[in-house]
Amino acid sequence: VAVATACAWLTGVLAAYGAARALHARAAAAWTTALGVAVMPCVLSFMTSAYVTGPLLTALLLALTFQLLAIQSGRLGDAVLAAAALGLASGVQSLALPILLVGLATLVACRWWHIGVSSVLPTTAVCLAACAPMLTGYVVAWQDTGSPIYPLSLTIAAKTVFQGSEQLAGVFSGANLGQLPVFEPWRFLSGLFYGVAATLLGLRFLQLCWVIAREDGVTPTTWKLYKYS
């Protein structure tokens, strides 16, 4: 698990760099962005855990990179890769399903803008085919439980579309919460220390990145503004 999540973390760093470059950032600024994402406490603390937060962020960053390229160029290949990354993010966690719908609509619209109306149906078909293999878990859940998003429930206009888990609904309601946990100062301070240490380490990496990439247009004034901010 630790190796897999570490690989996802490294891929997310490269994806952050790619997204910055797709936004026309210079190489030094893009590496600064990537290293900033890499050492954020909310990212670094999940690097060796079994949570899907890290892979989800990586898939979304990949989707953002290819989505930006598709919007700028209108190439079908970029749209397909963006759709596949969006499908991967949705397969990792259902939280990304709304992003998948908006992203696919954006890809079809940008192809329409660049190519014309004739590209709408082919683009839709190819993008759906690209993200479909990552969404098979929802089909299996629908067959087994009657809901593609089980154990979550879906209610629209006070009408339940998909019934979720009663146990999970009880957890969300707080009925079984019981006594609130006691505040533990030592646990809070240790977590704070970890976050501060990771941030300081990240700043040292950024400083090293700046020293290496000084010739790419990063001025000392820019670095001072960043450091004091």
XYZ file of N, CA and C in Angstrom:
687
model
N 0.831 -1.195 0.000
C 0.000 0.000 0.000
C 0.870 1.251 0.000
N 1.910 1.248 0.828
C 2.777 2.425 0.915
C 3.454 2.703 -0.421
N 3.904 1.660 -1.110
C 4.575 1.852 -2.397
C 3.595 2.408 -3.427
N 2.369 1.858 -3.450
C 1.376 2.308 -4.420
C 0.994 3.758 -4.200
N 0.748 4.141 -2.940
C 0.365 5.520 -2.666
C 1.530 6.476 -2.887
N 2.757 6.021 -2.635
C 3.921 6.858 -2.923
C 4.061 7.096 -4.421
N 3.791 6.069 -5.219
C 3.812 6.246 -6.673
C 2.724 7.216 -7.127
N 1.554 7.114 -6.509
C 0.481 8.058 -6.825
C 0.875 9.477 -6.440
N 1.568 9.611 -5.309
C 2.031 10.933 -4.875
C 3.019 11.516 -5.880
N 3.961 10.705 -6.348
C 4.946 11.174 -7.316
C 4.273 11.546 -8.637
N 3.312 10.734 -9.067
C 2.574 11.051 -10.289
C 1.788 12.355 -10.134
N 1.244 12.580 -8.940
C 0.533 13.826 -8.692
C 1.440 15.037 -8.777
N 2.691 14.897 -8.319
C 3.656 15.993 -8.428
C 3.907 16.330 -9.894
N 4.127 15.296 -10.717
C 4.346 15.521 -12.145
C 3.099 16.093 -12.817
N 1.923 15.641 -12.363
C 0.678 16.162 -12.935
C 0.486 17.630 -12.581
N 0.864 18.015 -11.367
C 0.783 19.428 -10.988
C 1.712 20.273 -11.853
N 2.882 19.746 -12.141
C 3.803 20.441 -13.040
C 3.190 20.582 -14.431
N 2.599 19.490 -14.920
C 1.976 19.534 -16.245
C 0.821 20.514 -16.315
N 0.016 20.571 -15.248
C -1.104 21.509 -15.240
C -0.610 22.951 -15.258
N 0.467 23.221 -14.509
C 1.021 24.576 -14.503
C 1.579 24.940 -15.879
N 2.249 23.999 -16.521
C 2.781 24.266 -17.864
C 1.653 24.455 -18.870
N 0.563 23.711 -18.685
C -0.592 23.887 -19.575
C -1.221 25.255 -19.414
N -1.006 25.870 -18.263
C -1.475 27.240 -18.027
C -0.412 28.264 -18.431
N 0.584 27.803 -19.196
C 1.632 28.657 -19.759
C 2.572 29.222 -18.694
N 2.745 28.502 -17.601
C 3.738 28.902 -16.610
C 5.125 28.487 -17.081
N 6.131 29.259 -16.694
C 7.494 28.888 -17.029
C 7.922 27.676 -16.199
N 9.014 27.063 -16.605
C 9.437 25.808 -15.967
C 9.690 26.000 -14.478
N 10.342 27.090 -14.108
C 10.640 27.308 -12.688
C 9.359 27.468 -11.881
N 8.432 28.250 -12.404
C 7.164 28.443 -11.690
C 6.377 27.141 -11.613
N 6.444 26.338 -12.689
C 5.723 25.063 -12.686
C 6.303 24.101 -11.659
N 7.638 24.035 -11.564
C 8.253 23.175 -10.559
C 7.969 23.673 -9.152
N 7.901 24.984 -8.986
C 7.538 25.535 -7.679
C 6.138 25.095 -7.282
N 5.226 25.144 -8.235
C 3.858 24.693 -7.973
C 3.820 23.211 -7.614
N 4.551 22.406 -8.398
C 4.554 20.960 -8.157
C 5.113 20.620 -6.780
N 6.230 21.264 -6.406
C 6.818 20.993 -5.102
C 5.930 21.511 -3.976
N 5.237 22.623 -4.226
C 4.295 23.120 -3.228
C 3.174 22.139 -2.972
N 2.656 21.530 -4.051
C 1.621 20.502 -3.894
C 2.186 19.279 -3.183
N 3.427 18.930 -3.496
C 4.010 17.705 -2.945
C 4.176 17.765 -1.436
N 4.514 18.918 -0.892
C 4.841 19.004 0.530
C 3.716 19.599 1.364
N 2.565 19.848 0.773
C 1.444 20.306 1.598
C 1.116 19.241 2.638
N 0.924 19.604 3.901
C 0.639 18.596 4.934
C -0.571 17.723 4.607
N -1.603 18.305 4.002
C -2.793 17.519 3.690
C -2.536 16.516 2.574
N -1.449 16.674 1.828
C -1.062 15.724 0.785
C 0.008 14.773 1.296
N 1.022 15.323 1.946
C 2.152 14.514 2.399
C 1.747 13.515 3.472
N 0.804 13.876 4.330
C 0.413 12.984 5.415
C -0.334 11.754 4.918
N -0.895 11.804 3.695
C -1.614 10.656 3.144
C -0.747 9.822 2.215
N 0.545 10.160 2.102
C 1.383 9.519 1.092
C 1.557 8.030 1.331
N 1.630 7.598 2.591
C 1.844 6.183 2.887
C 0.635 5.558 3.578
N -0.543 6.138 3.394
C -1.746 5.602 4.020
C -2.571 4.838 2.987
N -3.575 4.143 3.476
C -4.444 3.368 2.594
C -5.651 4.165 2.128
N -5.699 5.455 2.419
C -6.812 6.286 1.967
C -6.690 6.574 0.473
N -7.824 6.845 -0.164
C -7.842 7.100 -1.605
C -7.700 8.586 -1.913
N -7.461 9.407 -0.900
C -7.371 10.845 -1.124
C -6.221 11.192 -2.065
N -5.071 10.560 -1.876
C -3.914 10.834 -2.727
C -4.139 10.443 -4.178
N -4.537 9.189 -4.455
C -4.839 8.822 -5.846
C -5.948 9.667 -6.475
N -6.922 10.079 -5.682
C -7.982 10.935 -6.214
C -7.411 12.271 -6.665
N -6.568 12.881 -5.842
C -5.950 14.146 -6.220
C -5.092 13.988 -7.464
N -4.344 12.899 -7.545
C -3.503 12.654 -8.716
C -4.335 12.542 -9.982
N -5.424 11.780 -9.926
C -6.277 11.615 -11.105
C -6.905 12.940 -11.522
N -7.308 13.754 -10.562
C -7.911 15.049 -10.885
C -6.877 16.002 -11.490
N -5.648 15.957 -11.001
C -4.598 16.800 -11.576
C -4.270 16.363 -13.002
N -4.246 15.056 -13.237
C -4.044 14.565 -14.604
C -5.188 15.007 -15.517
N -6.415 14.896 -15.008
C -7.564 15.329 -15.797
C -7.489 16.820 -16.107
N -7.068 17.613 -15.123
C -6.943 19.051 -15.341
C -5.912 19.352 -16.424
N -4.789 18.649 -16.396
C -3.740 18.881 -17.391
C -4.247 18.622 -18.802
N -4.824 17.442 -19.017
C -5.284 17.098 -20.365
C -6.524 17.894 -20.773
N -7.332 18.279 -19.799
C -8.499 19.105 -20.107
C -8.051 20.480 -20.618
N -7.063 21.057 -19.964
C -6.545 22.347 -20.424
C -5.949 22.237 -21.826
N -5.224 21.158 -22.075
C -4.651 20.958 -23.409
C -5.742 20.774 -24.453
N -6.800 20.051 -24.090
C -7.898 19.837 -25.036
C -8.645 21.134 -25.328
N -8.825 21.945 -24.317
C -9.514 23.225 -24.520
C -8.706 24.139 -25.429
N -7.384 24.124 -25.267
C -6.541 25.011 -26.056
C -6.345 24.531 -27.483
N -6.209 23.206 -27.650
C -5.869 22.682 -28.975
C -7.049 22.070 -29.716
N -8.020 21.522 -28.965
C -9.133 20.829 -29.599
C -8.788 19.447 -30.104
N -7.606 18.929 -29.739
C -7.204 17.608 -30.211
C -8.014 16.510 -29.527
N -8.380 15.508 -30.313
C -9.173 14.403 -29.774
C -8.364 13.583 -28.782
N -7.070 13.430 -29.017
C -6.235 12.652 -28.109
C -6.203 13.232 -26.711
N -6.094 14.557 -26.604
C -6.114 15.195 -25.284
C -7.468 15.015 -24.611
N -8.538 15.084 -25.391
C -9.874 14.902 -24.820
C -10.059 13.483 -24.294
N -9.534 12.505 -25.019
C -9.651 11.109 -24.592
C -8.873 10.872 -23.301
N -7.659 11.412 -23.219
C -6.867 11.249 -22.003
C -7.515 11.960 -20.813
N -8.107 13.122 -21.061
C -8.815 13.824 -19.981
C -10.012 13.020 -19.509
N -10.756 12.434 -20.440
C -11.915 11.624 -20.066
C -11.485 10.384 -19.289
N -10.381 9.764 -19.698
C -9.892 8.591 -18.978
C -9.473 8.960 -17.556
N -8.801 10.107 -17.394
C -8.392 10.540 -16.054
C -9.608 10.879 -15.194
N -10.618 11.497 -15.783
C -11.846 11.787 -15.040
C -12.553 10.500 -14.632
N -12.559 9.517 -15.531
C -13.141 8.224 -15.185
C -12.375 7.537 -14.069
N -11.048 7.662 -14.097
C -10.226 7.087 -13.029
C -10.542 7.739 -11.694
N -10.666 9.070 -11.677
C -11.002 9.773 -10.443
C -12.366 9.352 -9.922
N -13.339 9.198 -10.812
C -14.678 8.776 -10.395
C -14.681 7.335 -9.930
N -13.831 6.498 -10.526
C -13.734 5.124 -10.066
C -13.089 5.011 -8.703
N -12.178 5.941 -8.407
C -11.529 5.941 -7.100
C -12.497 6.354 -6.007
N -13.286 7.411 -6.254
C -14.222 7.911 -5.248
C -15.409 8.573 -5.948
N -16.602 8.287 -5.442
C -17.815 8.834 -6.059
C -17.913 10.343 -5.936
N -17.077 10.931 -5.096
C -17.043 12.386 -4.965
C -16.740 13.061 -6.293
N -16.038 12.368 -7.189
C -15.635 12.953 -8.469
C -16.685 12.787 -9.565
N -17.795 12.133 -9.290
C -18.811 11.930 -10.332
C -19.351 13.248 -10.890
N -19.708 14.242 -10.062
C -20.145 15.523 -10.643
C -19.064 16.186 -11.494
N -17.801 16.037 -11.081
C -16.702 16.592 -11.868
C -16.594 15.880 -13.204
N -16.855 14.573 -13.210
C -16.834 13.797 -14.451
C -17.870 14.326 -15.433
N -19.082 14.570 -14.966
C -20.147 15.044 -15.851
C -19.811 16.418 -16.433
N -19.359 17.323 -15.570
C -18.995 18.662 -16.049
C -17.798 18.592 -16.990
N -16.825 17.752 -16.670
C -15.638 17.634 -17.509
C -15.956 17.086 -18.888
N -16.796 16.049 -18.959
C -17.168 15.495 -20.257
C -17.929 16.516 -21.096
N -18.830 17.245 -20.473
C -19.570 18.281 -21.195
C -18.622 19.356 -21.724
N -17.612 19.708 -20.940
C -16.635 20.712 -21.372
C -15.807 20.201 -22.548
N -15.419 18.932 -22.508
C -14.641 18.364 -23.603
C -15.432 18.351 -24.904
N -16.680 17.959 -24.822
C -17.526 17.939 -26.022
C -17.723 19.357 -26.545
N -17.926 20.306 -25.643
C -18.145 21.694 -26.056
C -16.902 22.285 -26.720
N -15.720 21.982 -26.184
C -14.505 22.543 -26.787
C -14.227 21.925 -28.144
N -14.544 20.646 -28.301
C -14.404 20.025 -29.626
C -15.390 20.644 -30.612
N -16.583 20.923 -30.157
C -17.586 21.595 -30.984
C -17.073 22.972 -31.408
N -16.429 23.665 -30.485
C -15.918 25.003 -30.770
C -14.790 24.960 -31.807
N -13.908 23.956 -31.688
C -12.750 23.897 -32.583
C -13.077 23.249 -33.927
N -13.886 22.198 -33.917
C -14.105 21.398 -35.121
C -15.458 21.703 -35.765
N -16.500 21.741 -34.929
C -17.838 21.958 -35.466
C -18.838 20.968 -34.893
N -20.072 21.124 -35.326
C -21.143 20.278 -34.790
C -20.912 18.810 -35.123
N -20.268 18.543 -36.240
C -20.066 17.149 -36.664
C -19.206 16.356 -35.694
N -18.477 17.024 -34.808
C -17.587 16.327 -33.881
C -18.256 15.963 -32.565
N -19.511 16.395 -32.358
C -20.153 16.192 -31.053
C -20.369 14.708 -30.764
N -21.023 14.001 -31.672
C -21.324 12.583 -31.433
C -20.061 11.722 -31.360
N -19.110 11.852 -32.299
C -17.892 11.041 -32.167
C -17.109 11.333 -30.884
N -17.016 12.604 -30.513
C -16.288 12.949 -29.285
C -16.983 12.375 -28.063
N -18.307 12.474 -28.023
C -19.058 11.926 -26.895
C -18.853 10.425 -26.774
N -18.927 9.720 -27.916
C -18.784 8.266 -27.905
C -17.380 7.848 -27.456
N -16.358 8.521 -27.990
C -14.988 8.142 -27.655
C -14.668 8.459 -26.193
N -15.124 9.605 -25.704
C -14.854 9.973 -24.308
C -15.577 9.032 -23.338
N -16.809 8.665 -23.669
C -17.523 7.712 -22.819
C -16.830 6.355 -22.815
N -16.331 5.944 -23.982
C -15.609 4.671 -24.054
C -14.305 4.728 -23.261
N -13.694 5.906 -23.196
C -12.428 6.039 -22.477
C -12.610 5.960 -20.969
N -13.723 6.496 -20.459
C -13.906 6.505 -19.003
C -14.743 5.321 -18.500
N -15.433 4.613 -19.399
C -16.311 3.520 -18.979
C -15.597 2.397 -18.234
N -14.394 1.952 -18.671
C -13.755 0.833 -17.946
C -13.491 1.117 -16.478
N -13.324 2.391 -16.109
C -13.049 2.734 -14.712
C -14.313 2.842 -13.870
N -15.479 2.704 -14.487
C -16.743 2.882 -13.772
C -17.495 1.575 -13.581
N -16.834 0.448 -13.807
C -17.511 -0.848 -13.680
C -17.927 -1.132 -12.239
N -17.233 -0.534 -11.259
C -17.601 -0.759 -9.864
C -19.005 -0.278 -9.549
N -19.449 0.776 -10.220
C -20.802 1.284 -9.995
C -21.842 0.321 -10.564
N -21.504 -0.331 -11.678
C -22.425 -1.312 -12.262
C -22.557 -2.527 -11.344
N -21.444 -2.976 -10.805
C -21.474 -4.118 -9.884
C -22.260 -3.770 -8.626
N -22.051 -2.569 -8.095
C -22.796 -2.147 -6.906
C -24.292 -2.057 -7.193
N -24.653 -1.597 -8.382
C -26.062 -1.507 -8.761
C -26.691 -2.895 -8.817
N -25.965 -3.854 -9.368
C -26.487 -5.220 -9.450
C -26.624 -5.859 -8.077
N -25.688 -5.595 -7.198
C -25.677 -6.254 -5.895
C -26.587 -5.592 -4.874
N -26.697 -4.260 -4.928
C -27.420 -3.532 -3.880
C -28.619 -2.742 -4.385
N -28.753 -2.595 -5.702
C -29.840 -1.793 -6.242
C -29.521 -0.316 -6.327
N -28.278 0.063 -5.995
C -27.867 1.468 -6.053
C -26.423 1.532 -6.533
N -26.138 2.350 -7.548
C -24.751 2.447 -8.029
C -23.829 3.180 -7.071
N -24.379 3.954 -6.159
C -23.546 4.742 -5.244
C -23.649 4.231 -3.811
N -24.143 3.000 -3.622
C -24.229 2.415 -2.282
C -22.846 2.408 -1.633
N -22.724 2.764 -0.348
C -23.769 2.919 0.679
C -24.370 4.328 0.790
N -24.014 5.243 -0.117
C -24.596 6.570 -0.078
C -26.005 6.542 -0.641
N -26.805 7.525 -0.281
C -28.162 7.649 -0.806
C -28.265 8.912 -1.650
N -29.222 8.938 -2.553
C -29.440 10.100 -3.424
C -30.892 10.510 -3.327
N -31.107 11.767 -2.938
C -32.454 12.313 -2.792
C -32.558 13.585 -3.621
N -33.575 13.659 -4.468
C -33.816 14.818 -5.313
C -35.245 15.290 -5.093
N -35.395 16.556 -4.703
C -36.713 17.158 -4.472
C -37.519 16.315 -3.476
N -36.874 15.978 -2.364
C -37.494 15.220 -1.280
C -37.922 13.817 -1.700
N -37.417 13.344 -2.826
C -37.737 11.993 -3.291
C -36.439 11.191 -3.362
N -36.436 10.031 -2.703
C -35.252 9.188 -2.665
C -35.116 8.422 -3.975
N -34.058 8.709 -4.709
C -33.806 8.014 -5.975
C -33.082 6.700 -5.728
N -32.036 6.749 -4.904
C -31.294 5.535 -4.543
C -31.212 5.457 -3.030
N -31.607 4.319 -2.494
C -31.587 4.107 -1.053
C -30.190 3.696 -0.621
N -29.687 4.325 0.433
C -28.357 4.003 0.932
C -28.403 3.073 2.128
N -27.291 2.995 2.799
C -27.155 2.125 3.967
C -27.779 2.793 5.188
N -28.599 2.047 5.929
C -29.206 2.592 7.143
C -28.146 2.844 8.216
N -27.137 1.975 8.275
C -26.079 2.167 9.265
C -25.304 3.453 8.986
N -24.999 3.709 7.714
C -24.270 4.928 7.373
C -25.126 6.166 7.629
N -26.417 6.070 7.347
C -27.312 7.189 7.629
C -27.350 7.485 9.127
N -27.288 6.432 9.950
C -27.253 6.635 11.398
C -25.982 7.319 11.849
N -24.870 6.983 11.184
C -23.602 7.638 11.521
C -23.662 9.121 11.163
N -24.199 9.432 9.980
C -24.291 10.821 9.549
C -25.259 11.631 10.413
N -26.278 10.978 10.946
C -27.258 11.700 11.754
C -26.699 12.100 13.112
N -25.661 11.395 13.563
C -25.083 11.697 14.859
C -25.820 11.081 16.027
N -26.820 10.226 15.745
C -27.603 9.638 16.822
C -26.762 8.710 17.692
N -25.767 8.062 17.080
C -24.927 7.123 17.818
C -23.583 7.731 18.196
N -23.521 9.050 18.181
C -22.252 9.707 18.445
C -21.801 9.511 19.890
N -22.751 9.603 20.811
C -22.407 9.422 22.215
C -21.638 10.602 22.749
N -20.767 10.332 23.692
C -19.988 11.391 24.316
C -18.908 11.899 23.367
N -18.770 13.202 23.313
C -17.768 13.800 22.460
C -16.367 13.466 22.966
N -15.408 13.284 22.053
C -14.044 12.953 22.493
C -13.418 14.097 23.282
N -12.532 13.734 24.183
C -11.843 14.709 25.017
C -10.680 15.298 24.232
N -10.517 16.602 24.344
C -9.419 17.271 23.654
C -8.083 16.839 24.255
N -7.158 16.407 23.396
C -5.859 15.938 23.831
C -4.793 16.913 23.328
N -4.265 17.756 24.217
C -3.285 18.766 23.779
C -2.045 18.160 23.129
N -1.544 17.039 23.669
C -0.323 16.467 23.123
C -0.523 15.999 21.680
N -1.668 15.365 21.401
C -1.933 14.909 20.042
C -2.056 16.106 19.090
N -2.690 17.173 19.578
C -2.834 18.372 18.748
C -1.479 19.001 18.449
N -0.604 19.105 19.466
C 0.691 19.733 19.275
C 1.599 18.890 18.379
N 1.516 17.565 18.510
C 2.338 16.717 17.657
C 1.915 16.838 16.197
N 0.602 16.906 15.953
C 0.136 17.112 14.587
C 0.547 18.466 14.038
N 0.495 19.487 14.889
C 0.915 20.826 14.478
C 2.403 20.851 14.139
N 3.202 20.168 14.965
C 4.646 20.111 14.712
C 4.931 19.424 13.385
N 4.199 18.345 13.089
C 4.422 17.632 11.832
C 4.108 18.541 10.643
N 3.013 19.288 10.748
C 2.654 20.184 9.655
C 3.674 21.284 9.465
N 4.157 21.873 10.561
C 5.156 22.936 10.459
C 6.468 22.389 9.898
N 6.875 21.201 10.355
C 8.122 20.612 9.871
C 8.039 20.321 8.379
N 6.905 19.782 7.931
C 6.743 19.493 6.505
C 6.756 20.778 5.683
N 6.151 21.829 6.212
C 6.129 23.103 5.502
C 7.524 23.697 5.375
N 8.299 23.651 6.462
C 9.669 24.168 6.419
C 10.529 23.362 5.458
N 10.345 22.047 5.467
C 11.088 21.208 4.527
C 10.712 21.550 3.092
N 9.435 21.794 2.872
C 8.992 22.172 1.536
C 9.579 23.490 1.081
N 9.701 24.451 1.987
C 10.299 25.736 1.635
C 11.768 25.577 1.255
N 12.460 24.666 1.927
C 13.862 24.419 1.565
C 13.955 23.819 0.160
N 13.027 22.934 -0.168
C 12.999 22.379 -1.516
C 12.720 23.467 -2.542
N 11.789 24.358 -2.216
C 11.477 25.447 -3.132
C 12.668 26.375 -3.312
N 13.403 26.602 -2.230
C 14.589 27.437 -2.340
C 15.621 26.786 -3.250
N 15.791 25.487 -3.113
C 16.716 24.767 -3.978
C 16.266 24.846 -5.431
N 14.952 24.691 -5.641
C 14.406 24.793 -6.999
C 14.686 26.170 -7.583
N 14.560 27.202 -6.760
C 14.803 28.560 -7.232
C 16.270 28.753 -7.608
N 17.170 28.212 -6.808
C 18.598 28.346 -7.098
C 18.937 27.677 -8.419
N 18.345 26.513 -8.659
C 18.628 25.781 -9.899
C 18.064 26.515 -11.107
N 16.899 27.123 -10.945
C 16.174 27.695 -12.085
C 16.266 29.213 -12.142
N 17.286 29.813 -11.552
C 17.406 31.269 -11.556
C 17.483 31.825 -12.967
N 18.097 31.082 -13.861
C 18.263 31.579 -15.221
C 16.968 31.557 -16.021
N 15.904 31.015 -15.455
C 14.627 30.935 -16.178
C 13.742 32.140 -15.896
N 14.295 33.175 -15.283
C 13.543 34.399 -15.118
C 13.009 34.638 -13.725
N 13.338 33.778 -12.753
C 12.882 33.983 -11.386
C 13.843 34.948 -10.702
N 13.385 36.104 -10.342
C 14.245 37.135 -9.786
C 14.303 37.020 -8.273
N 15.362 37.565 -7.640
C 15.422 37.565 -6.169
C 14.249 38.288 -5.535
N 13.745 39.325 -6.198
C 12.589 40.038 -5.651
C 11.371 39.136 -5.591
N 11.170 38.343 -6.637
C 10.046 37.387 -6.655
C 10.184 36.386 -5.512
N 11.412 35.902 -5.308
C 11.617 34.929 -4.241
C 11.362 35.555 -2.871
N 11.807 36.812 -2.679
C 11.576 37.470 -1.406
C 10.094 37.645 -1.141
N 9.334 38.019 -2.160
C 7.894 38.176 -1.994
C 7.256 36.836 -1.609
N 7.708 35.768 -2.265
C 7.152 34.447 -1.941
C 7.527 34.040 -0.512
N 8.808 34.275 -0.142
C 9.269 33.827 1.177
C 8.532 34.568 2.295
N 8.357 35.877 2.149
C 7.705 36.626 3.209
C 6.190 36.459 3.201
N 5.634 35.986 2.076
C 4.191 35.707 2.065
C 3.867 34.439 2.833
